[in-house]
Amino acid sequence: MRITLNNREEVFDRDVMTVSDMITIRNFSFRMKIIKINGKLISRDQYDSTYINDGDNVQMFYLMSGG
Amino acid sequence: MKIAEIEKHLGKFRVGVAGAGGLGSNCAICLARAGVGTLVIADFDVVEISNLSRQYYFSDQTGRPKVIALQQNINRINPDIRVIPYQVKLDAGNIPVIFKGCNLIVEAFDRADMKEMLIDTVQREMPGVALIVGSGIAGWGKSEDIKCRKIDDSLYICGDETLETSEELPPVAPRVSMVASMQANLAVELLMKMN
């Protein structure tokens, strides 16, 4: 499937993919992060049950402590 | 646009500042100097000597609640700015109440889990209110790594998105205030587009 990830087009070699799958495939291993799909915030407890579909706009950023 | 017109426009708005540490205190001072009319500032902490290396407080303010000390400092700069201080620990329950009516909110927490909680709460409970998050302020140098990034109309992020503070990589004044100023600069940009 083809998605937009952080404003860049990216191709994933699979037809079905959860948010957790994407995190594993791309090795987004840092624990504290924010993920939005098509503008909707996905909570951490929804990563396993939320599917990313072809054409989706996925945005992710890490939350670093310090402020 | 002349400075008086900018100040008149910004004077109409209310901005929430979640946290009054390195990011929040410096950002609030910047917003006040620019002329943002009302600042709602929330933080549970008191000023400590160790804060003075990077936070906008003075040595005679130690022991005082940060929100009260910051209100005093802002009003010494400009008594016309209205500061609404809340000495409280923000949580999912009180955030929508405390920041009700704010045109936008600046996230200025220290802990990453608190940042996550605030983002989650504001995005779910306060649709239409833009949130400016700080992420990645630690250390010194690397000015070129600091950036502002728009996620969408409701969410922006400022910082290097990479470096966490730690004992060996503490927050140091210049880099903290750079990110705080970028958050304030972005807030001004968004407010200038609002009516």
mmCIF file of C-alpha atoms in Angstrom, chain B residues 16-183:
data_model
loop_
_atom_site.group_PDB
_atom_site.id
_atom_site.type_symbol
_atom_site.label_atom_id
_atom_site.label_comp_id
_atom_site.label_asym_id
_atom_site.label_seq_id
_atom_site.Cartn_x
_atom_site.Cartn_y
_atom_site.Cartn_z
ATOM 1 C CA GLY B 16 -3.330 29.227 27.520
ATOM 2 C CA VAL B 17 0.135 28.246 28.746
ATOM 3 C CA ALA B 18 0.323 24.720 30.200
ATOM 4 C CA GLY B 19 3.364 24.672 32.455
ATOM 5 C CA ALA B 20 5.473 27.578 33.725
ATOM 6 C CA GLY B 21 8.993 26.115 33.615
ATOM 7 C CA GLY B 22 11.669 26.804 31.017
ATOM 8 C CA LEU B 23 9.352 26.787 28.014
ATOM 9 C CA GLY B 24 6.238 28.237 29.681
ATOM 10 C CA SER B 25 7.810 31.130 31.601
ATOM 11 C CA ASN B 26 9.902 32.350 28.656
ATOM 12 C CA CYS B 27 7.039 31.879 26.185
ATOM 13 C CA ALA B 28 4.551 33.740 28.403
ATOM 14 C CA ILE B 29 6.931 36.695 28.794
ATOM 15 C CA CYS B 30 7.341 36.821 25.011
ATOM 16 C CA LEU B 31 3.580 36.695 24.423
ATOM 17 C CA ALA B 32 3.035 39.427 27.018
ATOM 18 C CA ARG B 33 5.649 41.703 25.440
ATOM 19 C CA ALA B 34 4.026 41.152 22.042
ATOM 20 C CA GLY B 35 0.740 42.288 23.545
ATOM 21 C CA VAL B 36 -1.438 39.165 23.852
ATOM 22 C CA GLY B 37 -4.287 40.457 26.028
ATOM 23 C CA THR B 38 -4.982 37.543 28.362
ATOM 24 C CA LEU B 39 -2.720 34.700 29.450
ATOM 25 C CA VAL B 40 -4.082 31.711 31.352
ATOM 26 C CA ILE B 41 -1.050 30.113 33.011
ATOM 27 C CA ALA B 42 -1.211 26.806 34.898
ATOM 28 C CA ASP B 43 1.541 25.100 36.922
ATOM 29 C CA PHE B 44 1.584 23.415 40.353
ATOM 30 C CA ASP B 45 5.229 24.127 41.183
ATOM 31 C CA VAL B 46 7.098 26.758 43.208
ATOM 32 C CA VAL B 47 10.228 28.645 42.120
ATOM 33 C CA GLU B 48 13.503 26.993 43.154
ATOM 34 C CA ILE B 49 17.067 28.307 42.955
ATOM 35 C CA SER B 50 17.904 25.632 40.356
ATOM 36 C CA ASN B 51 15.170 26.995 38.041
ATOM 37 C CA LEU B 52 16.930 30.352 37.661
ATOM 38 C CA SER B 53 19.439 28.967 35.160
ATOM 39 C CA ARG B 54 16.778 29.046 32.431
ATOM 40 C CA GLN B 55 13.345 30.027 33.727
ATOM 41 C CA TYR B 56 12.022 33.598 33.823
ATOM 42 C CA TYR B 57 12.160 34.129 37.583
ATOM 43 C CA PHE B 58 14.361 36.047 39.988
ATOM 44 C CA SER B 59 16.329 34.980 43.051
ATOM 45 C CA ASP B 60 14.006 36.856 45.425
ATOM 46 C CA GLN B 61 11.064 34.802 44.124
ATOM 47 C CA THR B 62 12.202 31.386 45.369
ATOM 48 C CA GLY B 63 9.501 29.528 47.267
ATOM 49 C CA ARG B 64 6.729 31.438 45.523
ATOM 50 C CA PRO B 65 4.245 29.626 43.247
ATOM 51 C CA LYS B 66 5.564 29.927 39.699
ATOM 52 C CA VAL B 67 2.252 31.158 38.323
ATOM 53 C CA ILE B 68 2.147 33.997 40.868
ATOM 54 C CA ALA B 69 5.802 34.930 40.303
ATOM 55 C CA LEU B 70 5.235 34.915 36.542
ATOM 56 C CA GLN B 71 2.121 37.060 36.904
ATOM 57 C CA GLN B 72 4.195 39.588 38.876
ATOM 58 C CA ASN B 73 6.979 39.573 36.281
ATOM 59 C CA ILE B 74 4.554 40.021 33.388
ATOM 60 C CA ASN B 75 2.747 42.835 35.152
ATOM 61 C CA ARG B 76 6.050 44.595 35.845
ATOM 62 C CA ILE B 77 6.610 44.552 32.059
ATOM 63 C CA ASN B 78 3.059 45.494 31.128
ATOM 64 C CA PRO B 79 0.332 45.982 33.743
ATOM 65 C CA ASP B 80 -2.321 45.951 31.014
ATOM 66 C CA ILE B 81 -1.800 42.247 30.273
ATOM 67 C CA ARG B 82 -4.326 40.157 32.169
ATOM 68 C CA VAL B 83 -2.775 37.052 33.716
ATOM 69 C CA ILE B 84 -5.075 34.357 35.094
ATOM 70 C CA PRO B 85 -2.893 32.069 37.246
ATOM 71 C CA TYR B 86 -3.850 28.534 38.261
ATOM 72 C CA GLN B 87 -1.589 26.827 40.782
ATOM 73 C CA VAL B 88 -2.821 23.362 39.968
ATOM 74 C CA LYS B 89 -1.613 20.091 38.465
ATOM 75 C CA LEU B 90 -3.278 19.878 35.078
ATOM 76 C CA ASP B 91 -5.132 16.681 34.187
ATOM 77 C CA ALA B 92 -7.641 15.450 31.629
ATOM 78 C CA GLY B 93 -10.497 16.648 33.840
ATOM 79 C CA ASN B 94 -9.456 20.234 34.543
ATOM 80 C CA ILE B 95 -7.723 21.154 31.248
ATOM 81 C CA PRO B 96 -10.965 21.851 29.307
ATOM 82 C CA VAL B 97 -12.274 23.925 32.242
ATOM 83 C CA ILE B 98 -9.139 25.986 32.918
ATOM 84 C CA PHE B 99 -8.381 26.691 29.249
ATOM 85 C CA LYS B 100 -12.013 27.246 28.211
ATOM 86 C CA GLY B 101 -12.222 30.258 25.897
ATOM 87 C CA CYS B 102 -8.541 30.217 24.951
ATOM 88 C CA ASN B 103 -7.854 30.913 21.278
ATOM 89 C CA LEU B 104 -4.860 28.599 21.391
ATOM 90 C CA ILE B 105 -2.772 26.677 23.920
ATOM 91 C CA VAL B 106 0.992 26.416 24.333
ATOM 92 C CA GLU B 107 2.214 23.068 25.698
ATOM 93 C CA ALA B 108 5.152 23.689 28.023
ATOM 94 C CA PHE B 109 5.403 20.624 30.245
ATOM 95 C CA ASP B 110 8.638 18.934 31.224
ATOM 96 C CA ARG B 111 7.539 15.294 31.204
ATOM 97 C CA ALA B 112 6.730 13.505 27.951
ATOM 98 C CA ASP B 113 3.770 11.614 29.470
ATOM 99 C CA MET B 114 2.235 14.943 30.515
ATOM 100 C CA LYS B 115 2.718 16.270 26.985
ATOM 101 C CA GLU B 116 0.897 13.199 25.670
ATOM 102 C CA MET B 117 -1.948 13.670 28.165
ATOM 103 C CA LEU B 118 -2.385 17.332 27.218
ATOM 104 C CA ILE B 119 -2.321 16.648 23.473
ATOM 105 C CA ASP B 120 -4.829 13.818 23.897
ATOM 106 C CA THR B 121 -7.157 15.947 26.034
ATOM 107 C CA VAL B 122 -7.053 19.122 23.930
ATOM 108 C CA GLN B 123 -7.405 17.248 20.626
ATOM 109 C CA ARG B 124 -10.398 15.249 21.888
ATOM 110 C CA GLU B 125 -12.167 17.691 24.205
ATOM 111 C CA MET B 126 -11.369 21.081 22.673
ATOM 112 C CA PRO B 127 -11.863 20.797 18.912
ATOM 113 C CA GLY B 128 -10.787 23.880 16.984
ATOM 114 C CA VAL B 129 -8.269 25.036 19.597
ATOM 115 C CA ALA B 130 -4.766 24.930 18.144
ATOM 116 C CA LEU B 131 -2.055 23.426 20.309
ATOM 117 C CA ILE B 132 1.646 24.335 20.013
ATOM 118 C CA VAL B 133 3.786 21.542 21.462
ATOM 119 C CA GLY B 134 7.448 21.762 22.510
ATOM 120 C CA SER B 135 9.553 18.638 21.933
ATOM 121 C CA GLY B 136 13.348 18.516 22.016
ATOM 122 C CA ILE B 137 15.107 21.356 23.857
ATOM 123 C CA ALA B 138 18.001 19.641 25.608
ATOM 124 C CA GLY B 139 21.629 20.742 25.603
ATOM 125 C CA TRP B 140 23.276 23.563 23.667
ATOM 126 C CA GLY B 141 24.241 24.425 20.092
ATOM 127 C CA LYS B 142 22.572 22.636 17.187
ATOM 128 C CA SER B 143 20.413 25.682 16.498
ATOM 129 C CA GLU B 144 19.894 24.437 12.949
ATOM 130 C CA ASP B 145 18.121 21.302 14.249
ATOM 131 C CA ILE B 146 15.343 23.297 15.900
ATOM 132 C CA LYS B 147 12.274 23.752 13.745
ATOM 133 C CA CYS B 148 8.540 24.400 13.792
ATOM 134 C CA ARG B 149 6.347 21.884 12.057
ATOM 135 C CA LYS B 150 2.645 21.957 11.274
ATOM 136 C CA ILE B 151 0.897 18.614 11.753
ATOM 137 C CA ASP B 152 -2.494 20.091 10.854
ATOM 138 C CA ASP B 153 -4.581 23.174 11.679
ATOM 139 C CA SER B 154 -4.972 22.002 15.277
ATOM 140 C CA LEU B 155 -1.458 20.778 16.081
ATOM 141 C CA TYR B 156 2.030 22.254 15.723
ATOM 142 C CA ILE B 157 5.371 21.139 17.089
ATOM 143 C CA CYS B 158 8.504 23.158 17.932
ATOM 144 C CA GLY B 159 11.907 21.756 18.891
ATOM 145 C CA ASP B 160 14.464 19.308 17.534
ATOM 146 C CA GLU B 161 12.148 16.301 18.130
ATOM 147 C CA THR B 162 15.272 14.317 19.011
ATOM 148 C CA LEU B 163 17.076 15.228 22.232
ATOM 149 C CA GLU B 164 15.700 14.343 25.659
ATOM 150 C CA THR B 165 16.859 16.137 28.763
ATOM 151 C CA SER B 166 18.929 14.072 31.195
ATOM 152 C CA GLU B 167 21.558 14.597 33.860
ATOM 153 C CA GLU B 168 24.257 14.675 31.172
ATOM 154 C CA LEU B 169 22.180 16.714 28.724
ATOM 155 C CA PRO B 170 20.272 19.238 30.817
ATOM 156 C CA PRO B 171 18.142 22.058 29.501
ATOM 157 C CA VAL B 172 20.361 25.147 29.087
ATOM 158 C CA ALA B 173 18.967 28.662 28.827
ATOM 159 C CA PRO B 174 19.670 29.595 25.176
ATOM 160 C CA ARG B 175 18.170 26.499 23.579
ATOM 161 C CA VAL B 176 15.167 26.435 25.949
ATOM 162 C CA SER B 177 14.392 30.080 25.230
ATOM 163 C CA MET B 178 14.844 29.522 21.497
ATOM 164 C CA VAL B 179 12.108 26.889 21.472
ATOM 165 C CA ALA B 180 9.947 28.981 23.832
ATOM 166 C CA SER B 181 10.341 31.971 21.489
ATOM 167 C CA MET B 182 9.496 29.824 18.478
ATOM 168 C CA GLN B 183 6.313 28.665 20.212
#
